[in-house]
Short mmCIF file of C-alpha atoms in Angstrom, two decimals:
data_model
loop_
_atom_site.label_atom_id
_atom_site.label_comp_id
_atom_site.label_asym_id
_atom_site.label_seq_id
_atom_site.Cartn_x
_atom_site.Cartn_y
_atom_site.Cartn_z
CA UNK A 1 13.31 -16.53 0.52
CA UNK A 2 11.31 -19.60 -0.44
CA UNK A 3 13.32 -22.79 -0.86
CA UNK A 4 17.02 -23.32 -1.35
CA UNK A 5 19.24 -24.75 -4.08
CA UNK A 6 22.87 -25.87 -4.03
CA UNK A 7 24.77 -25.01 -7.21
CA UNK A 8 27.48 -27.15 -8.77
CA UNK A 9 30.07 -24.98 -7.03
CA UNK A 10 28.48 -25.64 -3.63
CA UNK A 11 26.88 -22.21 -3.23
CA UNK A 12 23.53 -22.22 -1.41
CA UNK A 13 20.96 -20.04 -3.16
CA UNK A 14 17.68 -19.07 -1.47
CA UNK A 15 14.58 -17.45 -2.88
CA UNK A 16 12.31 -18.25 -5.83
CA UNK A 17 13.87 -15.82 -8.31
CA UNK A 18 17.55 -16.32 -7.33
CA UNK A 19 17.04 -20.10 -7.52
CA UNK A 20 15.58 -19.75 -11.01
CA UNK A 21 18.63 -17.90 -12.29
CA UNK A 22 20.93 -20.33 -10.50
CA UNK A 23 19.46 -23.15 -12.59
CA UNK A 24 17.12 -24.79 -10.07
CA UNK A 25 14.62 -26.83 -12.17
CA UNK A 26 12.02 -26.53 -9.40
CA UNK A 27 12.04 -22.70 -9.37
CA UNK A 28 10.01 -20.34 -11.56
CA UNK A 29 6.59 -21.05 -10.06
CA UNK A 30 5.31 -17.47 -10.27
CA UNK A 31 4.60 -17.55 -14.00
CA UNK A 32 0.88 -17.02 -13.49
CA UNK A 33 1.64 -13.36 -12.96
CA UNK A 34 2.21 -12.99 -16.69
CA UNK A 35 -1.37 -14.13 -17.36
CA UNK A 36 -3.04 -11.36 -15.40
CA UNK A 37 -0.53 -8.56 -16.03
CA UNK A 38 -0.15 -9.12 -19.78
CA UNK A 39 -3.77 -10.05 -20.44
CA UNK A 40 -6.10 -9.95 -17.43
CA UNK A 41 -5.67 -6.38 -16.22
CA UNK A 42 -5.76 -4.91 -19.75
CA UNK A 43 -9.12 -6.70 -20.09
CA UNK A 44 -10.24 -5.03 -16.86
CA UNK A 45 -9.09 -1.67 -18.23
CA UNK A 46 -11.21 -2.17 -21.34
CA UNK A 47 -14.24 -3.00 -19.17
CA UNK A 48 -13.77 0.15 -17.06
CA UNK A 49 -13.37 2.25 -20.21
CA UNK A 50 -16.50 0.87 -21.89
CA UNK A 51 -18.49 1.21 -18.66
CA UNK A 52 -17.78 4.94 -18.37
CA UNK A 53 -20.51 7.45 -19.12
CA UNK A 54 -20.52 8.59 -22.77
CA UNK A 55 -19.30 12.09 -21.93
CA UNK A 56 -16.35 10.64 -20.00
CA UNK A 57 -15.24 7.87 -22.36
CA UNK A 58 -12.59 9.90 -24.17
CA UNK A 59 -10.91 10.96 -20.92
CA UNK A 60 -11.18 7.54 -19.26
CA UNK A 61 -10.00 5.85 -22.45
CA UNK A 62 -6.75 7.78 -22.35
CA UNK A 63 -6.17 6.87 -18.71
CA UNK A 64 -7.05 3.20 -19.12
CA UNK A 65 -5.02 2.69 -22.30
CA UNK A 66 -1.96 4.20 -20.61
CA UNK A 67 -2.49 2.09 -17.47
CA UNK A 68 -3.03 -1.09 -19.50
CA UNK A 69 0.13 -0.51 -21.55
CA UNK A 70 2.10 0.12 -18.36
CA UNK A 71 0.88 -3.18 -16.92
CA UNK A 72 1.53 -5.03 -20.18
CA UNK A 73 5.01 -3.72 -20.91
CA UNK A 74 6.53 -3.36 -17.45
CA UNK A 75 4.30 -5.27 -15.03
CA UNK A 76 3.67 -2.09 -13.02
CA UNK A 77 0.00 -2.37 -12.07
CA UNK A 78 -0.45 0.51 -9.60
CA UNK A 79 -2.03 2.99 -12.09
CA UNK A 80 -4.66 0.43 -13.05
CA UNK A 81 -5.30 -1.29 -9.72
CA UNK A 82 -5.60 2.00 -7.83
CA UNK A 83 -8.26 3.09 -10.32
CA UNK A 84 -10.70 0.59 -8.79
CA UNK A 85 -9.17 -0.56 -5.48
CA UNK A 86 -10.73 2.17 -3.33
CA UNK A 87 -13.88 3.02 -5.29
CA UNK A 88 -14.84 -0.61 -6.01
CA UNK A 89 -13.04 -2.99 -3.62
CA UNK A 90 -15.28 -5.87 -4.70
CA UNK A 91 -13.52 -5.74 -8.07
CA UNK A 92 -10.18 -6.06 -6.31
CA UNK A 93 -11.52 -9.16 -4.56
CA UNK A 94 -12.44 -10.66 -7.94
CA UNK A 95 -9.01 -9.66 -9.23
CA UNK A 96 -7.28 -11.39 -6.31
CA UNK A 97 -9.25 -14.61 -6.90
CA UNK A 98 -8.48 -14.63 -10.63
CA UNK A 99 -4.81 -13.81 -10.04
CA UNK A 100 -4.57 -16.71 -7.60
CA UNK A 101 -6.23 -18.98 -10.15
CA UNK A 102 -3.67 -17.89 -12.76
CA UNK A 103 -0.79 -18.71 -10.43
CA UNK A 104 -2.23 -22.12 -9.58
CA UNK A 105 -3.00 -22.99 -13.19
CA UNK A 106 0.51 -22.28 -14.46
CA UNK A 107 1.99 -24.26 -11.57
CA UNK A 108 -0.23 -27.28 -12.27
CA UNK A 109 0.64 -27.17 -15.97
CA UNK A 110 4.35 -27.27 -15.17
CA UNK A 111 5.29 -23.83 -16.49
CA UNK A 112 8.51 -22.39 -15.03
CA UNK A 113 9.00 -18.70 -15.78
CA UNK A 114 11.45 -16.23 -14.29
CA UNK A 115 11.43 -12.46 -13.95
CA UNK A 116 13.83 -9.67 -13.05
CA UNK A 117 11.47 -6.80 -12.16
CA UNK A 118 7.86 -7.80 -12.70
CA UNK A 119 5.57 -9.82 -14.96
CA UNK A 120 5.77 -7.49 -17.95
CA UNK A 121 6.23 -8.20 -21.64
CA UNK A 122 9.84 -6.99 -21.50
CA UNK A 123 10.78 -9.62 -18.91
CA UNK A 124 8.74 -12.24 -20.77
CA UNK A 125 10.65 -11.68 -24.03
CA UNK A 126 14.10 -11.33 -22.46
CA UNK A 127 13.80 -14.50 -20.38
CA UNK A 128 11.86 -16.57 -22.92
CA UNK A 129 14.86 -18.85 -23.74
CA UNK A 130 15.35 -19.67 -20.05
CA UNK A 131 11.71 -20.47 -19.33
CA UNK A 132 9.90 -23.80 -19.40
CA UNK A 133 6.63 -23.83 -21.39
CA UNK A 134 6.51 -20.03 -21.81
CA UNK A 135 4.16 -20.52 -24.77
CA UNK A 136 1.40 -21.33 -22.27
CA UNK A 137 1.18 -17.61 -21.53
CA UNK A 138 0.25 -16.86 -25.15
CA UNK A 139 -2.14 -19.82 -25.27
CA UNK A 140 -4.03 -19.15 -22.03
CA UNK A 141 -3.58 -15.38 -21.86
CA UNK A 142 -6.47 -14.43 -24.21
CA UNK A 143 -8.83 -16.47 -22.03
CA UNK A 144 -7.79 -14.40 -19.01
CA UNK A 145 -8.28 -11.19 -21.00
CA UNK A 146 -11.85 -12.28 -21.73
CA UNK A 147 -12.41 -13.52 -18.15
CA UNK A 148 -11.31 -10.23 -16.59
CA UNK A 149 -13.32 -8.23 -19.10
CA UNK A 150 -16.54 -10.18 -18.46
CA UNK A 151 -16.15 -10.22 -14.66
CA UNK A 152 -15.35 -6.50 -14.43
CA UNK A 153 -18.01 -5.43 -16.93
CA UNK A 154 -20.68 -7.53 -15.20
CA UNK A 155 -19.55 -6.49 -11.72
CA UNK A 156 -19.64 -2.80 -12.58
CA UNK A 157 -23.13 -3.14 -14.05
CA UNK A 158 -24.69 -5.42 -11.40
CA UNK A 159 -23.30 -3.56 -8.39
CA UNK A 160 -23.55 -0.11 -10.03
CA UNK A 161 -19.93 0.55 -9.08
CA UNK A 162 -18.58 4.09 -9.40
CA UNK A 163 -15.46 3.22 -11.33
CA UNK A 164 -13.64 6.05 -13.17
CA UNK A 165 -16.02 7.82 -15.52
CA UNK A 166 -19.18 6.70 -13.67
CA UNK A 167 -18.98 9.11 -10.73
CA UNK A 168 -22.00 11.19 -9.74
CA UNK A 169 -19.82 14.19 -8.88
CA UNK A 170 -20.40 17.51 -10.55
CA UNK A 171 -18.17 18.51 -13.44
CA UNK A 172 -14.75 19.51 -12.16
CA UNK A 173 -13.14 22.64 -13.54
CA UNK A 174 -9.63 21.84 -14.71
CA UNK A 175 -8.90 25.44 -15.60
CA UNK A 176 -8.24 24.79 -19.32
CA UNK A 177 -5.34 22.61 -18.22
CA UNK A 178 -5.99 19.91 -20.77
CA UNK A 179 -5.55 22.26 -23.71
CA UNK A 180 -3.06 24.67 -22.17
CA UNK A 181 0.71 24.82 -21.93
CA UNK A 182 2.87 22.69 -19.68
CA UNK A 183 2.94 25.53 -17.16
CA UNK A 184 -0.84 25.83 -17.23
CA UNK A 185 -1.24 22.14 -16.51
CA UNK A 186 1.35 22.43 -13.75
CA UNK A 187 -0.50 25.43 -12.32
CA UNK A 188 -3.75 23.47 -12.13
CA UNK A 189 -1.91 20.63 -10.40
CA UNK A 190 -0.52 23.07 -7.84
CA UNK A 191 -4.02 24.46 -7.24
CA UNK A 192 -5.42 20.93 -6.92
CA UNK A 193 -2.93 20.34 -4.10
CA UNK A 194 -4.13 23.47 -2.32
CA UNK A 195 -1.86 26.11 -3.82
CA UNK A 196 1.81 26.93 -3.45
CA UNK A 197 1.64 27.88 0.23
CA UNK A 198 0.03 24.51 1.00
CA UNK A 199 2.82 22.44 -0.62
CA UNK A 200 5.83 21.62 1.55
CA UNK A 201 7.55 18.98 -0.60
CA UNK A 202 7.40 17.64 -4.16
CA UNK A 203 8.49 14.12 -5.00
CA UNK A 204 7.70 11.37 -7.49
CA UNK A 205 8.34 7.68 -8.05
CA UNK A 206 7.81 5.59 -11.17
CA UNK A 207 4.01 5.92 -11.14
CA UNK A 208 3.05 8.53 -8.51
CA UNK A 209 3.29 12.20 -7.65
CA UNK A 210 3.99 12.36 -3.90
CA UNK A 211 3.11 15.75 -2.47
CA UNK A 212 3.47 16.72 1.20
CA UNK A 213 1.19 19.56 2.30
CA UNK A 214 0.34 21.76 5.27
CA UNK A 215 -3.39 20.98 5.16
CA UNK A 216 -4.46 17.73 3.47
CA UNK A 217 -8.05 18.97 3.55
CA UNK A 218 -7.27 21.45 0.77
CA UNK A 219 -6.35 18.71 -1.69
CA UNK A 220 -9.01 18.46 -4.40
CA UNK A 221 -9.09 14.77 -5.27
CA UNK A 222 -11.86 15.13 -7.84
CA UNK A 223 -9.86 17.71 -9.76
CA UNK A 224 -6.76 15.50 -9.76
CA UNK A 225 -8.78 12.63 -11.19
CA UNK A 226 -10.31 14.93 -13.79
CA UNK A 227 -6.78 15.89 -14.84
CA UNK A 228 -5.83 12.27 -15.46
CA UNK A 229 -4.91 10.70 -12.12
CA UNK A 230 -5.99 7.06 -12.01
CA UNK A 231 -6.39 7.39 -8.24
CA UNK A 232 -5.41 9.48 -5.22
CA UNK A 233 -4.10 7.91 -2.01
CA UNK A 234 -4.10 10.06 1.14
CA UNK A 235 -1.07 9.39 3.34
CA UNK A 236 -0.93 11.55 6.45
CA UNK A 237 -0.44 15.19 5.51
CA UNK A 238 0.00 14.48 1.86
CA UNK A 239 -1.27 12.67 -1.18
CA UNK A 240 0.00 10.27 -3.80
CA UNK A 241 -1.62 10.98 -7.16
CA UNK A 242 -1.21 8.08 -9.59
CA UNK A 243 -0.39 9.55 -13.01
CA UNK A 244 1.60 6.55 -14.21
CA UNK A 245 4.92 7.01 -16.05
CA UNK A 246 4.18 10.75 -16.46
CA UNK A 247 4.66 11.36 -12.74
CA UNK A 248 8.36 12.29 -12.79
CA UNK A 249 7.82 14.72 -15.69
CA UNK A 250 4.84 16.29 -13.94
CA UNK A 251 6.92 16.83 -10.81
CA UNK A 252 9.57 18.59 -12.89
CA UNK A 253 6.92 20.77 -14.56
CA UNK A 254 5.49 21.73 -11.16
CA UNK A 255 8.96 22.63 -9.88
CA UNK A 256 9.62 24.77 -12.95
CA UNK A 257 6.26 26.50 -12.62
CA UNK A 258 6.66 27.18 -8.89
CA UNK A 259 10.09 28.74 -9.51
CA UNK A 260 8.49 31.51 -11.61
CA UNK A 261 4.89 31.57 -10.33
CA UNK A 262 3.25 34.57 -8.75
CA UNK A 263 -0.03 34.97 -6.90
CA UNK A 264 -1.77 32.80 -9.51
CA UNK A 265 -0.26 29.76 -7.76
CA UNK A 266 -2.54 30.29 -4.74
CA UNK A 267 -6.17 29.25 -4.33
CA UNK A 268 -8.55 32.16 -4.67
CA UNK A 269 -11.30 32.81 -2.15
CA UNK A 270 -13.77 31.53 -4.73
CA UNK A 271 -11.91 28.24 -5.05
CA UNK A 272 -11.73 27.41 -1.35
CA UNK A 273 -15.45 26.60 -0.74
CA UNK A 274 -15.34 24.00 -3.52
CA UNK A 275 -12.61 21.99 -1.83
CA UNK A 276 -13.76 18.81 -0.07
CA UNK A 277 -12.22 18.96 3.40
CA UNK A 278 -11.37 15.63 4.99
CA UNK A 279 -9.93 14.52 8.28
CA UNK A 280 -6.13 14.57 8.47
CA UNK A 281 -5.95 12.28 11.50
CA UNK A 282 -3.32 9.58 11.04
CA UNK A 283 -2.48 6.40 12.85
CA UNK A 284 0.64 6.59 14.99
CA UNK A 285 3.48 4.32 13.95
CA UNK A 286 5.32 1.99 16.27
CA UNK A 287 8.98 3.00 16.31
CA UNK A 288 11.69 0.37 15.90
CA UNK A 289 13.92 0.28 19.01
CA UNK A 290 16.66 -1.37 16.93
CA UNK A 291 16.67 1.35 14.27
CA UNK A 292 20.17 2.61 15.14
CA UNK A 293 21.72 -0.85 14.79
CA UNK A 294 19.81 -1.55 11.59
CA UNK A 295 20.89 1.79 10.12
CA UNK A 296 24.51 0.96 10.91
CA UNK A 297 24.18 -2.42 9.19
CA UNK A 298 22.36 -0.89 6.21
CA UNK A 299 25.24 1.55 5.71
CA UNK A 300 27.76 -1.28 5.98
CA UNK A 301 25.85 -3.43 3.46
CA UNK A 302 25.69 -0.49 1.05
CA UNK A 303 29.46 -0.30 0.92
CA UNK A 304 30.07 2.13 3.75
CA UNK A 305 29.51 5.85 4.11
CA UNK A 306 31.92 6.69 1.26
CA UNK A 307 29.67 4.84 -1.19
CA UNK A 308 26.41 6.59 -0.21
CA UNK A 309 25.58 9.86 -1.97
CA UNK A 310 21.98 10.31 -0.86
CA UNK A 311 19.44 8.58 1.37
CA UNK A 312 15.73 9.30 1.82
CA UNK A 313 12.48 7.54 2.70
CA UNK A 314 10.13 6.88 -0.20
CA UNK A 315 6.62 5.46 -0.68
CA UNK A 316 6.19 4.80 3.07
CA UNK A 317 8.06 1.48 3.02
CA UNK A 318 11.25 2.10 1.05
CA UNK A 319 14.66 3.66 1.40
CA UNK A 320 15.78 5.40 -1.78
CA UNK A 321 19.57 5.36 -1.91
CA UNK A 322 21.96 6.86 -4.45
CA UNK A 323 25.38 5.18 -4.38
CA UNK A 324 28.69 5.69 -6.12
CA UNK A 325 29.21 2.04 -7.07
CA UNK A 326 26.50 -0.64 -7.07
CA UNK A 327 29.04 -3.43 -7.51
CA UNK A 328 30.16 -3.18 -3.87
CA UNK A 329 26.63 -3.64 -2.49
CA UNK A 330 26.41 -6.71 -0.24
CA UNK A 331 22.90 -8.10 -0.82
CA UNK A 332 23.32 -10.84 1.77
CA UNK A 333 24.37 -8.36 4.46
CA UNK A 334 21.42 -6.10 3.68
CA UNK A 335 19.01 -9.03 3.84
CA UNK A 336 20.47 -10.12 7.18
CA UNK A 337 20.10 -6.55 8.46
CA UNK A 338 16.35 -6.53 7.73
CA UNK A 339 15.96 -5.46 4.09
CA UNK A 340 13.05 -7.39 2.55
CA UNK A 341 13.91 -6.62 -1.06
CA UNK A 342 16.35 -4.69 -3.23
CA UNK A 343 15.43 -2.90 -6.47
CA UNK A 344 18.29 -1.68 -8.68
CA UNK A 345 17.32 1.30 -10.83
CA UNK A 346 19.28 3.39 -13.37
CA UNK A 347 21.74 6.11 -12.33
CA UNK A 348 23.09 4.17 -9.34
CA UNK A 349 19.73 4.35 -7.52
CA UNK A 350 18.51 1.55 -5.24
CA UNK A 351 15.19 1.05 -3.47
CA UNK A 352 15.45 -0.96 -0.26
CA UNK A 353 12.15 -2.42 0.97
CA UNK A 354 12.34 -2.03 4.76
CA UNK A 355 8.73 -1.68 5.96
CA UNK A 356 6.72 1.11 7.56
CA UNK A 357 9.64 2.48 9.58
CA UNK A 358 11.50 3.64 6.48
CA UNK A 359 11.39 7.27 7.62
CA UNK A 360 12.97 6.32 10.96
CA UNK A 361 15.74 4.33 9.29
CA UNK A 362 16.43 7.17 6.86
CA UNK A 363 16.78 9.65 9.72
CA UNK A 364 19.09 7.31 11.63
CA UNK A 365 21.26 6.72 8.58
CA UNK A 366 21.52 10.44 7.83
CA UNK A 367 22.61 11.06 11.40
CA UNK A 368 25.25 8.34 11.30
CA UNK A 369 26.52 9.49 7.90
CA UNK A 370 26.85 13.06 9.17
CA UNK A 371 29.15 11.93 11.97
CA UNK A 372 31.09 9.34 9.97
#
């Protein structure tokens, strides 16, 4: 909640984005994000695509074009950033420096741009009339496209980075999934996660498949990447495979396949030796001693138990809540209770950013709702 602004009616508004929409002429200093999400990261995607080995360019091109469009249209950068964050962290360092330069440049030039969700083209167009000097994005943006392209292309070449399509791994068998039916693709996904008996829970968010498993060592990360995942993040006994906007549909296809699958949904003895086993050791979390009080206040801020239809932890740091009526949500009360951010999604769904104890808060809230 950076800064504060007093409206004509005497209301005190805090936070960069709320102040912008309240009419504060000094707000809107995050406009540099449009430079690297609309232009910079798509330039990086092109560099990764062109740096791939010839035999992999078609596959990587499909992944990078999808990831670049996602960044450009919506400002969701996970599919693209996770493609190089873990395999080439030096590129992420360059990205951070250039993103910071973009933010500083737009601030110095006096541009004031707002956003509702992220720095995507949709927000840019919708809020264009409210912005100050929004044309600077179109003027400077192509330079950042070229800058990102040159830095990423040179970095990949000079450091011989194993970005997508440049891996030394052997060819991964995707089991004809690319050319098969939806069920065949879903079957190969199930096998990549260790087979039906290894999967304990299926979930998805906007850009990721989130699969909980019995043995994380049976997850075949190379196969998931060969099937189109921009990256795979191991989280405890599970994995988050970044398939971009397809993730929710893929989860549905896996659920439909598992409902009718037979023994073909299990790894064969021949498949098991090819799996790369990794350690499943996780770092213990510090529990929040005030979780019960926070859960009570979260419920109150959400409009009470009668307004909450469903609550669950999501993406390690969020509470995913389905409510009956979003209009009764008290944002100020939720913020005071410890919610760092609120995302309103379609179908009465909210994401509350609460930190690494999201699972603890979800359990507390479920317990309190059950006895309400």
